Amino acid sequence: MSLPRIAVDAMGGDEGVRVMISGAALARRRHEQFKFLLVGDQARIERALESHPNMREASEILHCEDVVGGDERPTQALRRAKTTSMGLAINAVKRGDAGAAVSAGNTGALMAMSKLALRTMPGIDRPALAALMPTLGENDVIMLDLGANTECDARNLVQFSIMGAAYARIVTGREAPRVRLLNIGTEEIKGTDRLQDAAQMLRAAHGLSLSFEGFVEADKINRGDVDVVVTDGFSGNIALKAIEGSARFVTDLLKDAFRSSLRSKIGFLISRPATELLRHHLDPNNHNGAVFLGLNGVVVKSHGSATAGGVANAVAVAARLLEESLTERITADLAELGEERLRENGMVGAGK
């Protein structure tokens, strides 16, 4: 299957052109069918490409010197959407010059530009940022929203559930992914009115391609017994940062412990295969690539500090979503339910 090419914002992220191009090149070594539109300063991109001859025949450069700053407000970035590497990468998707866009730049600006250029699909009020997170089970868990919407109502949470389940069917292969709402307890009486209303709507709905299993607490997110965890962007971002911080804390603690004495160093050598497996499992680069669900196009956000390996994984996420037609799956799920039934249950908006 021939995939549409992927637009890469080569100027975004903490490390800039070198790491973004190296990541795209690594992705292509793993998947030779990948092709790219590299957006950014042509001279810098060409210098980076000198180290990656495998990219020459698979890439086109769209020259652009302007870049969205890491601390730039979304409203400011929107004014420069037609001149920045991020904006041009997204507009390439809008025009059909690329099937997906990947950027490690400013998340707020990426969200604002993507929504303005691509619009939300019919039946979705707001896009949501979704990412894969490691678990103790066989599959990763999808969590959304991770920061695109600080405030959400019950209808938004239901829409996020539908979109997250469509993504989970690709990742897990389950026909009815297990969906839970993030809450302070699992009892049905716990939580805000918004959570209670969303839960009631999901329990009452018929025809959804998901299995709603109530609530989940934050300490159970990574246990492996849920496929999709749904929350508002404010809570989701806090939960994500707490999980990432805890992972770094554990790995740093282990490093200090193994360096504390000769006996500990010997113990490290003996247990090295296990500790390397743990490090690999907890490394965010191995789970890099959050996607904005609900747009008329695929946009993937890479960690700003991602390594080349992390960028390669973000590119692979974009390619897989194109290959598996995620946007079309979400549209089909909404259509199968029927607009009239969705509106009767207050579950859907008009899209814009």
Tab-separated table of C-alpha atoms in Angstrom:
chain	number	residue	atom	x	y	z
A	1	MET	CA	0.000	0.000	0.000
A	2	SER	CA	1.339	3.418	-0.991
A	3	LEU	CA	0.988	5.905	1.844
A	4	PRO	CA	0.566	9.660	1.366
A	5	ARG	CA	3.700	11.522	2.332
A	6	ILE	CA	4.138	12.945	5.807
A	7	ALA	CA	4.819	16.652	6.360
A	8	VAL	CA	7.502	17.137	9.014
A	9	ASP	CA	7.906	20.466	10.798
A	10	ALA	CA	11.694	20.335	10.708
A	11	MET	CA	12.112	23.513	12.785
A	12	GLY	CA	9.965	22.565	15.782
A	13	GLY	CA	11.100	21.123	19.096
A	14	ASP	CA	14.011	21.711	21.431
A	15	GLU	CA	16.630	20.078	19.200
A	16	GLY	CA	15.483	21.457	15.850
A	17	VAL	CA	16.413	20.351	12.354
A	18	ARG	CA	19.125	17.789	13.118
A	19	VAL	CA	16.990	15.568	15.356
A	20	MET	CA	13.806	15.953	13.296
A	21	ILE	CA	15.580	14.887	10.092
A	22	SER	CA	17.446	12.086	11.874
A	23	GLY	CA	14.141	10.851	13.283
A	24	ALA	CA	12.447	10.896	9.884
A	25	ALA	CA	15.434	9.055	8.394
A	26	LEU	CA	15.284	6.416	11.122
A	27	ALA	CA	11.570	5.948	10.479
A	28	ARG	CA	12.273	5.427	6.791
A	29	ARG	CA	14.979	2.860	7.491
A	30	ARG	CA	12.333	0.900	9.371
A	31	HIS	CA	9.623	1.521	6.766
A	32	GLU	CA	10.973	2.143	3.266
A	33	GLN	CA	7.575	3.184	1.909
A	34	PHE	CA	7.571	6.412	3.964
A	35	LYS	CA	7.902	9.656	1.987
A	36	PHE	CA	8.250	13.157	3.390
A	37	LEU	CA	7.627	16.836	2.852
A	38	LEU	CA	10.289	18.504	5.004
A	39	VAL	CA	9.245	22.012	6.009
A	40	GLY	CA	11.878	24.466	7.192
A	41	ASP	CA	15.087	26.267	6.298
A	42	GLN	CA	16.280	24.604	3.093
A	43	ALA	CA	20.004	25.105	3.720
A	44	ARG	CA	19.812	23.603	7.211
A	45	ILE	CA	17.671	20.698	6.030
A	46	GLU	CA	20.047	19.925	3.160
A	47	ARG	CA	23.008	19.900	5.550
A	48	ALA	CA	21.140	17.479	7.814
A	49	LEU	CA	20.258	15.276	4.829
A	50	GLU	CA	23.944	14.815	3.993
A	51	SER	CA	24.101	12.275	6.820
A	52	HIS	CA	21.008	10.437	5.579
A	53	PRO	CA	21.263	9.500	1.885
A	54	ASN	CA	18.220	7.243	2.236
A	55	MET	CA	16.087	10.386	2.581
A	56	ARG	CA	17.083	12.058	-0.695
A	57	GLU	CA	14.775	10.170	-3.028
A	58	ALA	CA	11.954	10.104	-0.500
A	59	SER	CA	11.827	13.788	0.426
A	60	GLU	CA	10.833	17.179	-0.906
A	61	ILE	CA	11.811	20.388	0.889
A	62	LEU	CA	9.390	23.264	1.412
A	63	HIS	CA	11.566	26.253	2.305
A	64	CYS	CA	10.592	28.330	5.300
A	65	GLU	CA	12.752	30.283	7.756
A	66	ASP	CA	10.085	31.327	10.249
A	67	VAL	CA	9.415	29.148	13.314
A	68	VAL	CA	6.817	29.190	16.105
A	69	GLY	CA	8.469	29.951	19.439
A	70	GLY	CA	8.070	27.614	22.384
A	71	ASP	CA	6.547	30.364	24.532
A	72	GLU	CA	4.514	31.978	21.760
A	73	ARG	CA	0.808	32.420	22.394
A	74	PRO	CA	-1.510	30.510	20.047
A	75	THR	CA	-3.174	33.769	18.969
A	76	GLN	CA	0.206	35.152	17.923
A	77	ALA	CA	1.156	31.946	16.133
A	78	LEU	CA	-2.110	31.938	14.183
A	79	ARG	CA	-1.247	35.294	12.628
A	80	ARG	CA	1.888	33.705	11.168
A	81	ALA	CA	0.361	30.395	10.116
A	82	LYS	CA	1.175	31.023	6.443
A	83	THR	CA	4.852	31.767	7.077
A	84	THR	CA	5.965	29.330	9.811
A	85	SER	CA	7.187	25.769	9.388
A	86	MET	CA	4.413	24.495	11.666
A	87	GLY	CA	1.673	26.330	9.806
A	88	LEU	CA	2.930	25.291	6.384
A	89	ALA	CA	3.153	21.632	7.444
A	90	ILE	CA	-0.476	21.700	8.583
A	91	ASN	CA	-1.612	23.549	5.469
A	92	ALA	CA	0.063	20.854	3.371
A	93	VAL	CA	-2.397	18.393	4.913
A	94	LYS	CA	-5.285	20.764	4.225
A	95	ARG	CA	-4.273	21.119	0.563
A	96	GLY	CA	-3.759	17.384	0.142
A	97	ASP	CA	-0.012	17.745	-0.444
A	98	ALA	CA	0.566	15.510	2.600
A	99	GLY	CA	-1.519	12.938	4.420
A	100	ALA	CA	-0.351	13.870	7.915
A	101	ALA	CA	1.746	16.441	9.764
A	102	VAL	CA	4.261	15.798	12.548
A	103	SER	CA	5.595	18.588	14.768
A	104	ALA	CA	7.569	18.809	18.012
A	105	GLY	CA	6.698	22.479	18.398
A	106	ASN	CA	4.471	24.516	20.702
A	107	THR	CA	1.440	22.357	21.611
A	108	GLY	CA	-1.026	25.234	21.988
A	109	ALA	CA	-0.037	26.740	18.662
A	110	LEU	CA	-0.192	23.339	16.963
A	111	MET	CA	-3.686	22.786	18.315
A	112	ALA	CA	-4.917	26.231	17.266
A	113	MET	CA	-3.434	26.042	13.774
A	114	SER	CA	-4.678	22.505	13.207
A	115	LYS	CA	-8.218	23.323	14.267
A	116	LEU	CA	-8.330	26.469	12.131
A	117	ALA	CA	-6.906	24.808	9.022
A	118	LEU	CA	-8.464	21.345	9.183
A	119	ARG	CA	-11.631	22.013	11.197
A	120	THR	CA	-13.336	19.435	13.363
A	121	MET	CA	-15.135	16.583	11.661
A	122	PRO	CA	-18.952	16.547	11.599
A	123	GLY	CA	-20.326	15.405	14.951
A	124	ILE	CA	-17.316	16.549	16.989
A	125	ASP	CA	-17.278	19.790	18.968
A	126	ARG	CA	-13.613	19.822	19.995
A	127	PRO	CA	-10.474	17.907	19.077
A	128	ALA	CA	-8.673	16.036	21.854
A	129	LEU	CA	-5.006	15.189	22.327
A	130	ALA	CA	-4.554	11.425	22.754
A	131	ALA	CA	-1.412	9.438	23.505
A	132	LEU	CA	-0.344	5.871	24.149
A	133	MET	CA	0.989	5.073	27.607
A	134	PRO	CA	2.725	1.885	28.818
A	135	THR	CA	0.888	-0.645	30.983
A	136	LEU	CA	1.489	-3.934	32.756
A	137	GLY	CA	-0.756	-5.612	30.198
A	138	GLU	CA	-0.215	-6.690	26.597
A	139	ASN	CA	-1.295	-3.367	25.074
A	140	ASP	CA	-0.705	0.296	25.807
A	141	VAL	CA	-3.537	2.425	27.155
A	142	ILE	CA	-4.830	5.447	25.252
A	143	MET	CA	-5.441	8.535	27.358
A	144	LEU	CA	-7.246	11.680	26.245
A	145	ASP	CA	-7.528	14.632	26.549
A	146	LEU	CA	-3.968	15.519	27.516
A	147	GLY	CA	-4.180	19.282	27.330
A	148	ALA	CA	-6.060	20.474	24.269
A	149	ASN	CA	-9.156	21.480	26.291
A	150	THR	CA	-8.765	22.619	29.893
A	151	GLU	CA	-12.537	22.658	30.371
A	152	CYS	CA	-14.945	20.070	28.966
A	153	ASP	CA	-18.620	19.273	29.389
A	154	ALA	CA	-20.225	15.835	29.489
A	155	ARG	CA	-20.875	15.814	25.754
A	156	ASN	CA	-17.197	16.471	25.052
A	157	LEU	CA	-16.220	13.518	27.249
A	158	VAL	CA	-18.619	11.236	25.381
A	159	GLN	CA	-17.215	12.362	22.040
A	160	PHE	CA	-13.683	11.779	23.354
A	161	SER	CA	-14.775	8.262	24.332
A	162	ILE	CA	-15.980	7.511	20.805
A	163	MET	CA	-12.775	8.862	19.248
A	164	GLY	CA	-10.510	7.128	21.746
A	165	ALA	CA	-12.276	3.816	21.150
A	166	ALA	CA	-11.741	4.133	17.389
A	167	TYR	CA	-8.026	4.667	18.026
A	168	ALA	CA	-7.935	1.746	20.473
A	169	ARG	CA	-9.415	-0.645	17.912
A	170	ILE	CA	-6.363	0.041	15.765
A	171	VAL	CA	-3.911	-0.395	18.649
A	172	THR	CA	-5.482	-3.351	20.464
A	173	GLY	CA	-7.545	-5.085	17.803
A	174	ARG	CA	-10.522	-5.181	20.181
A	175	GLU	CA	-13.900	-4.663	18.538
A	176	ALA	CA	-15.255	-3.032	21.707
A	177	PRO	CA	-12.375	-1.357	23.595
A	178	ARG	CA	-12.771	-0.933	27.352
A	179	VAL	CA	-13.405	2.736	28.148
A	180	ARG	CA	-13.393	4.408	31.561
A	181	LEU	CA	-13.659	7.988	32.779
A	182	LEU	CA	-10.893	9.292	35.060
A	183	ASN	CA	-12.364	10.017	38.486
A	184	ILE	CA	-11.445	10.271	42.178
A	185	GLY	CA	-13.111	6.917	42.852
A	186	THR	CA	-14.700	3.990	41.049
A	187	GLU	CA	-18.050	4.139	42.852
A	188	GLU	CA	-20.924	5.302	40.662
A	189	ILE	CA	-21.805	8.119	43.071
A	190	LYS	CA	-18.307	9.665	42.926
A	191	GLY	CA	-17.310	12.617	40.779
A	192	THR	CA	-18.577	15.919	39.454
A	193	ASP	CA	-21.928	16.462	37.769
A	194	ARG	CA	-20.090	16.559	34.450
A	195	LEU	CA	-18.606	13.097	35.033
A	196	GLN	CA	-21.912	11.727	36.278
A	197	ASP	CA	-23.730	13.058	33.216
A	198	ALA	CA	-21.114	11.657	30.830
A	199	ALA	CA	-21.255	8.253	32.525
A	200	GLN	CA	-25.042	8.216	32.332
A	201	MET	CA	-24.962	9.063	28.616
A	202	LEU	CA	-22.410	6.323	27.904
A	203	ARG	CA	-24.348	3.717	29.891
A	204	ALA	CA	-27.583	4.614	28.114
A	205	ALA	CA	-26.117	4.670	24.610
A	206	HIS	CA	-26.710	1.764	22.237
A	207	GLY	CA	-24.672	0.983	19.155
A	208	LEU	CA	-21.368	2.377	20.391
A	209	SER	CA	-18.337	0.326	19.351
A	210	LEU	CA	-16.955	0.368	22.870
A	211	SER	CA	-17.501	-1.166	26.285
A	212	PHE	CA	-18.042	1.518	28.917
A	213	GLU	CA	-16.811	0.200	32.265
A	214	GLY	CA	-17.396	3.183	34.543
A	215	PHE	CA	-14.639	5.063	36.337
A	216	VAL	CA	-10.919	4.566	36.917
A	217	GLU	CA	-8.623	6.184	39.468
A	218	ALA	CA	-5.292	7.678	38.428
A	219	ASP	CA	-3.223	4.979	40.138
A	220	LYS	CA	-4.907	2.296	38.000
A	221	ILE	CA	-4.325	3.894	34.588
A	222	ASN	CA	-1.302	1.738	33.803
A	223	ARG	CA	-2.531	-1.571	35.224
A	224	GLY	CA	-3.499	-2.910	31.806
A	225	ASP	CA	-7.200	-3.574	32.416
A	226	VAL	CA	-8.528	-0.569	30.484
A	227	ASP	CA	-7.942	0.435	26.857
A	228	VAL	CA	-9.074	4.081	26.902
A	229	VAL	CA	-9.014	6.578	29.771
A	230	VAL	CA	-11.044	9.732	29.143
A	231	THR	CA	-10.759	13.030	30.993
A	232	ASP	CA	-10.630	16.786	30.472
A	233	GLY	CA	-7.367	18.296	29.252
A	234	PHE	CA	-6.515	19.957	32.563
A	235	SER	CA	-6.734	16.749	34.597
A	236	GLY	CA	-5.236	14.683	31.794
A	237	ASN	CA	-2.158	16.862	31.476
A	238	ILE	CA	-1.566	16.768	35.233
A	239	ALA	CA	-1.951	12.972	35.267
A	240	LEU	CA	0.420	12.600	32.315
A	241	LYS	CA	3.104	14.810	33.892
A	242	ALA	CA	2.742	12.975	37.217
A	243	ILE	CA	3.199	9.595	35.519
A	244	GLU	CA	6.209	10.819	33.521
A	245	GLY	CA	7.726	12.403	36.625
A	246	SER	CA	7.230	9.222	38.637
A	247	ALA	CA	8.935	7.207	35.898
A	248	ARG	CA	11.947	9.531	35.950
A	249	PHE	CA	12.008	9.396	39.749
A	250	VAL	CA	12.101	5.591	39.755
A	251	THR	CA	14.854	5.378	37.143
A	252	ASP	CA	16.962	8.052	38.878
A	253	LEU	CA	16.459	6.314	42.221
A	254	LEU	CA	17.646	3.023	40.754
A	255	LYS	CA	20.715	4.696	39.254
A	256	ASP	CA	21.661	6.217	42.608
A	257	ALA	CA	21.062	2.930	44.415
A	258	PHE	CA	23.233	0.931	42.017
A	259	ARG	CA	26.068	3.450	42.370
A	260	SER	CA	25.984	3.505	46.172
A	261	SER	CA	28.458	0.658	46.833
A	262	LEU	CA	30.579	-2.004	45.190
A	263	ARG	CA	27.995	-4.634	46.095
A	264	SER	CA	25.293	-2.534	44.446
A	265	LYS	CA	27.390	-2.169	41.294
A	266	ILE	CA	27.837	-5.932	41.133
A	267	GLY	CA	24.103	-6.320	41.668
A	268	PHE	CA	23.501	-3.937	38.767
A	269	LEU	CA	25.631	-6.062	36.441
A	270	ILE	CA	23.663	-9.152	37.407
A	271	SER	CA	20.289	-7.450	37.024
A	272	ARG	CA	21.206	-5.337	33.988
A	273	PRO	CA	18.911	-7.132	31.502
A	274	ALA	CA	15.938	-6.504	33.800
A	275	THR	CA	16.854	-2.868	34.462
A	276	GLU	CA	17.362	-2.232	30.743
A	277	LEU	CA	13.903	-3.651	30.082
A	278	LEU	CA	12.486	-1.352	32.757
A	279	ARG	CA	14.296	1.657	31.320
A	280	HIS	CA	13.015	0.866	27.833
A	281	HIS	CA	9.464	0.478	29.131
A	282	LEU	CA	9.534	3.814	30.978
A	283	ASP	CA	11.353	5.871	28.331
A	284	PRO	CA	8.812	8.369	26.897
A	285	ASN	CA	10.621	8.274	23.547
A	286	ASN	CA	9.346	4.726	23.085
A	287	HIS	CA	5.753	5.952	23.381
A	288	ASN	CA	6.194	9.254	21.563
A	289	GLY	CA	3.534	10.640	19.279
A	290	ALA	CA	0.275	12.148	20.563
A	291	VAL	CA	-2.485	12.676	18.010
A	292	PHE	CA	-5.178	15.342	17.758
A	293	LEU	CA	-8.354	13.288	17.362
A	294	GLY	CA	-11.458	14.797	15.796
A	295	LEU	CA	-9.867	16.809	12.992
A	296	ASN	CA	-10.349	16.354	9.256
A	297	GLY	CA	-6.763	15.206	8.961
A	298	VAL	CA	-3.947	13.588	10.933
A	299	VAL	CA	-1.713	15.793	13.101
A	300	VAL	CA	0.797	14.190	15.478
A	301	LYS	CA	2.575	15.996	18.309
A	302	SER	CA	6.065	14.819	19.220
A	303	HIS	CA	7.702	15.582	22.565
A	304	GLY	CA	9.704	18.783	22.239
A	305	SER	CA	12.732	17.065	23.759
A	306	ALA	CA	12.351	13.812	21.824
A	307	THR	CA	15.406	11.965	20.541
A	308	ALA	CA	15.705	10.824	16.941
A	309	GLY	CA	14.195	7.522	18.050
A	310	GLY	CA	11.286	9.358	19.623
A	311	VAL	CA	10.664	11.373	16.459
A	312	ALA	CA	10.778	8.150	14.435
A	313	ASN	CA	8.056	6.710	16.654
A	314	ALA	CA	5.912	9.832	16.195
A	315	VAL	CA	6.294	9.502	12.424
A	316	ALA	CA	5.317	5.833	12.686
A	317	VAL	CA	2.174	6.805	14.620
A	318	ALA	CA	1.186	9.223	11.844
A	319	ALA	CA	1.808	6.589	9.182
A	320	ARG	CA	-0.188	3.942	11.017
A	321	LEU	CA	-3.169	6.250	11.471
A	322	LEU	CA	-3.107	6.986	7.750
A	323	GLU	CA	-2.790	3.308	6.884
A	324	GLU	CA	-5.631	2.347	9.222
A	325	SER	CA	-7.835	5.310	8.151
A	326	LEU	CA	-8.497	6.546	11.687
A	327	THR	CA	-10.338	9.693	10.605
A	328	GLU	CA	-12.664	7.657	8.418
A	329	ARG	CA	-13.246	5.167	11.259
A	330	ILE	CA	-14.372	7.920	13.624
A	331	THR	CA	-16.656	9.360	10.956
A	332	ALA	CA	-18.118	5.899	10.302
A	333	ASP	CA	-18.724	5.301	14.021
A	334	LEU	CA	-20.671	8.542	14.297
A	335	ALA	CA	-22.602	7.827	11.104
A	336	GLU	CA	-23.481	4.294	12.225
A	337	LEU	CA	-25.072	5.643	15.370
A	338	GLY	CA	-27.104	8.087	13.363
A	339	GLU	CA	-27.140	11.837	13.875
A	340	GLU	CA	-30.728	11.886	15.141
A	341	ARG	CA	-30.034	9.367	17.919
A	342	LEU	CA	-26.832	11.161	18.910
A	343	ARG	CA	-28.613	14.497	19.164
A	344	GLU	CA	-31.421	12.962	21.189
A	345	ASN	CA	-28.832	11.899	23.749
A	346	GLY	CA	-26.980	15.229	23.607
A	347	MET	CA	-23.851	13.416	22.449
A	348	VAL	CA	-22.869	15.252	19.290
A	349	GLY	CA	-22.286	18.689	17.832
A	350	ALA	CA	-22.232	19.984	14.301
A	351	GLY	CA	-18.483	20.138	13.757
A	352	LYS	CA	-16.782	23.232	12.474
